[in-house]
XYZ file of N, CA and C in Angstrom:
297
model
N 0.066 -20.400 20.163
C -1.225 -20.943 19.811
C -1.102 -21.714 18.489
N -1.522 -22.965 18.506
C -1.478 -23.819 17.328
C -2.672 -23.496 16.430
N -2.396 -23.265 15.137
C -3.447 -23.059 14.139
C -3.386 -24.234 13.171
N -4.436 -25.044 13.193
C -4.491 -26.222 12.331
C -4.730 -25.824 10.889
N -3.970 -26.457 9.992
C -4.167 -26.249 8.559
C -4.742 -27.486 7.871
N -4.222 -28.666 8.224
C -4.632 -29.876 7.486
C -4.354 -31.113 8.328
N -5.064 -32.192 8.011
C -4.785 -33.479 8.634
C -3.628 -34.139 7.877
N -2.743 -34.789 8.599
C -1.577 -35.427 7.992
C -1.967 -36.476 6.955
N -3.052 -37.165 7.157
C -3.484 -38.208 6.231
C -3.775 -37.649 4.837
N -4.045 -36.355 4.728
C -4.364 -35.728 3.442
C -3.134 -35.231 2.682
N -1.969 -35.297 3.299
C -0.765 -34.720 2.701
C -0.047 -35.705 1.786
N -0.670 -36.014 0.674
C -0.066 -36.871 -0.340
C 0.874 -36.049 -1.218
N 1.752 -36.734 -1.921
C 2.669 -36.079 -2.860
C 1.868 -35.225 -3.841
N 2.294 -33.992 -4.041
C 1.615 -33.076 -4.953
C 0.502 -32.262 -4.315
N 0.220 -32.509 -3.038
C -0.823 -31.747 -2.344
C -0.519 -30.251 -2.406
N -1.550 -29.455 -2.645
C -1.461 -27.995 -2.547
C -2.712 -27.496 -1.847
N -2.514 -26.735 -0.812
C -3.645 -26.150 -0.100
C -3.345 -24.701 0.219
N -4.351 -23.850 0.045
C -4.187 -22.437 0.365
C -4.993 -22.119 1.615
N -4.445 -21.232 2.410
C -5.045 -20.875 3.688
C -4.846 -19.385 3.938
N -5.742 -18.810 4.707
C -5.564 -17.436 5.154
C -5.548 -17.456 6.674
N -4.438 -16.978 7.234
C -4.255 -16.955 8.681
C -3.812 -15.561 9.075
N -4.608 -14.922 9.883
C -4.323 -13.570 10.359
C -3.949 -12.627 9.214
N -4.714 -12.686 8.148
C -4.508 -11.800 7.011
C -3.385 -12.194 6.068
N -2.705 -13.278 6.357
C -1.628 -13.755 5.490
C -2.134 -14.886 4.620
N -1.801 -14.845 3.339
C -2.160 -15.901 2.403
C -1.017 -16.903 2.362
N -1.324 -18.158 2.696
C -0.311 -19.196 2.828
C -0.567 -20.331 1.847
N 0.510 -20.997 1.477
C 0.457 -22.166 0.605
C 1.167 -23.308 1.302
N 0.451 -24.408 1.456
C 1.031 -25.642 1.973
C 1.136 -26.591 0.797
N 2.337 -27.083 0.555
C 2.598 -27.931 -0.603
C 3.449 -29.116 -0.151
N 3.248 -30.271 -0.770
C 4.036 -31.465 -0.438
C 4.918 -31.811 -1.627
N 6.223 -31.824 -1.387
C 7.220 -32.137 -2.405
C 8.198 -33.143 -1.804
N 8.461 -34.222 -2.515
C 9.328 -35.299 -2.010
C 8.865 -35.772 -0.627
N 7.556 -35.892 -0.485
C 6.901 -36.350 0.756
C 7.124 -35.414 1.936
N 7.588 -34.195 1.681
C 7.824 -33.226 2.743
C 6.860 -32.054 2.599
N 6.076 -31.749 3.638
C 5.219 -30.571 3.579
C 6.052 -29.301 3.750
N 5.735 -28.300 2.954
C 6.422 -27.009 2.997
C 5.346 -25.935 3.089
N 5.512 -25.032 4.033
C 4.573 -23.925 4.211
C 5.280 -22.632 3.849
N 4.609 -21.822 3.017
C 5.215 -20.567 2.568
C 4.127 -19.536 2.329
N 4.555 -18.307 2.192
C 3.645 -17.255 1.755
C 3.195 -17.604 0.341
N 1.921 -17.434 0.062
C 1.400 -17.736 -1.268
C 1.546 -16.513 -2.160
N 2.782 -16.056 -2.271
C 3.061 -14.904 -3.130
C 4.512 -14.957 -3.574
N 4.702 -14.639 -4.836
C 6.050 -14.554 -5.376
C 6.716 -13.304 -4.810
N 7.941 -13.409 -4.331
C 8.622 -12.233 -3.792
C 8.904 -11.167 -4.856
N 8.813 -11.525 -6.128
C 9.110 -10.582 -7.204
C 8.051 -9.492 -7.297
N 6.791 -9.885 -7.530
C 5.723 -8.893 -7.635
C 4.432 -9.343 -6.974
N 4.498 -10.310 -6.089
C 3.339 -10.696 -5.304
C 2.332 -11.610 -5.972
N 2.652 -12.174 -7.119
C 1.721 -13.088 -7.793
C 1.502 -14.321 -6.931
N 0.280 -14.858 -6.896
C 0.046 -16.085 -6.129
C 0.824 -17.252 -6.728
N 1.331 -18.106 -5.853
C 2.147 -19.238 -6.292
C 1.375 -20.549 -6.366
N 0.160 -20.596 -5.845
C -0.566 -21.872 -5.797
C -0.874 -22.433 -7.185
N -0.876 -21.580 -8.205
C -1.131 -22.083 -9.558
C 0.140 -22.166 -10.388
N 1.299 -22.099 -9.728
C 2.569 -22.235 -10.427
C 2.811 -23.662 -10.884
N 3.768 -23.828 -11.774
C 4.130 -25.136 -12.306
C 5.156 -25.789 -11.395
N 4.897 -27.025 -11.015
C 5.794 -27.762 -10.132
C 6.432 -28.903 -10.903
N 7.787 -28.925 -10.920
C 8.550 -30.019 -11.514
C 9.608 -30.426 -10.510
N 9.421 -31.590 -9.908
C 10.332 -32.016 -8.852
C 10.233 -31.051 -7.686
N 11.382 -30.472 -7.318
C 11.386 -29.494 -6.218
C 11.377 -28.061 -6.736
N 11.126 -27.885 -8.017
C 11.141 -26.549 -8.620
C 9.719 -26.036 -8.845
N 9.439 -24.855 -8.335
C 8.139 -24.218 -8.505
C 8.337 -22.954 -9.329
N 7.635 -22.894 -10.476
C 7.764 -21.747 -11.375
C 6.540 -20.863 -11.253
N 6.784 -19.588 -10.964
C 5.724 -18.591 -10.860
C 5.047 -18.448 -12.224
N 3.734 -18.473 -12.231
C 3.002 -18.408 -13.497
C 3.008 -17.012 -14.108
N 3.319 -15.988 -13.325
C 3.289 -14.635 -13.871
C 4.545 -14.282 -14.655
N 5.725 -14.489 -14.079
C 6.962 -14.067 -14.741
C 7.950 -15.195 -14.988
N 7.602 -16.414 -14.606
C 8.460 -17.551 -14.899
C 9.653 -17.717 -13.982
N 9.701 -16.974 -12.888
C 10.803 -17.167 -11.948
C 10.637 -18.531 -11.288
N 11.725 -19.295 -11.246
C 11.698 -20.639 -10.693
C 12.389 -20.639 -9.336
N 11.730 -21.273 -8.370
C 12.256 -21.363 -7.009
C 12.520 -22.820 -6.668
N 13.653 -23.062 -6.025
C 13.972 -24.379 -5.492
C 13.294 -24.480 -4.137
N 12.293 -25.335 -4.016
C 11.543 -25.424 -2.773
C 12.358 -25.983 -1.615
N 13.444 -26.677 -1.906
C 14.271 -27.189 -0.806
C 15.024 -26.062 -0.101
N 15.275 -24.962 -0.799
C 15.985 -23.827 -0.181
C 15.149 -22.553 -0.165
N 14.173 -22.457 -1.058
C 13.380 -21.240 -1.188
C 13.993 -20.213 -2.120
N 15.183 -20.482 -2.628
C 15.911 -19.509 -3.454
C 15.478 -19.555 -4.913
N 15.483 -18.379 -5.536
C 15.237 -18.287 -6.980
C 16.470 -18.801 -7.703
N 16.260 -19.537 -8.798
C 17.419 -20.098 -9.490
C 17.656 -19.488 -10.863
N 16.700 -18.726 -11.393
C 16.891 -18.197 -12.745
C 16.699 -16.682 -12.836
N 16.712 -16.004 -11.694
C 16.545 -14.547 -11.695
C 17.010 -13.997 -10.355
N 17.467 -12.765 -10.339
C 17.806 -12.147 -9.055
C 16.508 -11.764 -8.340
N 16.165 -12.532 -7.348
C 14.892 -12.348 -6.651
C 15.081 -12.778 -5.195
N 14.363 -12.140 -4.308
C 14.391 -12.540 -2.898
C 13.877 -13.972 -2.774
N 14.292 -14.697 -1.741
C 13.809 -16.071 -1.568
C 12.344 -16.093 -1.124
N 11.742 -17.259 -1.272
C 10.383 -17.459 -0.781
C 10.348 -17.280 0.728
N 9.236 -16.791 1.224
C 9.067 -16.659 2.671
C 8.445 -17.940 3.198
N 9.316 -18.805 3.715
C 8.870 -20.086 4.267
C 8.585 -19.924 5.750
N 7.670 -20.741 6.251
C 7.275 -20.699 7.654
C 7.466 -22.086 8.265
N 7.849 -22.135 9.532
C 8.023 -23.445 10.173
C 6.663 -24.093 10.442
N 6.586 -25.377 10.186
C 5.377 -26.137 10.468
C 5.383 -26.622 11.907
N 4.196 -26.788 12.450
C 4.026 -27.354 13.783
C 3.068 -28.535 13.656
N 3.174 -29.470 14.576
C 2.359 -30.674 14.530
C 1.644 -30.862 15.863
N 0.392 -31.315 15.778
C -0.394 -31.620 16.969
C -1.193 -32.877 16.669
N -0.714 -34.007 17.167
C -1.363 -35.274 16.880
C -1.328 -35.575 15.394
N -2.514 -35.718 14.797
C -2.594 -36.035 13.365
C -2.836 -34.793 12.510
N -2.476 -33.639 13.038
C -2.705 -32.371 12.334
C -1.386 -31.620 12.123
N -1.345 -30.863 11.021
C -0.203 -29.997 10.748
C -0.732 -28.572 10.702
N 0.082 -27.651 11.147
C -0.321 -26.247 11.161
C 0.876 -25.365 11.473
N 0.589 -24.269 12.140
C 1.674 -23.395 12.560
C 1.384 -22.840 13.931
N 2.444 -22.485 14.619
C 2.333 -21.858 15.930
C 2.398 -20.367 15.774
N 1.440 -19.689 16.377
C 1.445 -18.218 16.358
C 1.775 -17.694 17.733
């Protein structure tokens, strides 16, 4: 089942959108013109990532400063589990996920 999150026309560079799907808090972000969907929580202690600092492809958690490379999801400055990324699905002019 396709769950729509956003229209493709709205996905400009720097876009950030938060969504709740089946009890999961998700973050859709556009970096280098690529949409990335992930859990909106830092794997370290669960802090929301939507208000983190973004520099290039690096997203820094606002709570503890752990920086994640969005191209891989891996933490680069601390021993931490990677971000939980989700595959995107497309339906016409919409982006979302398949459940």
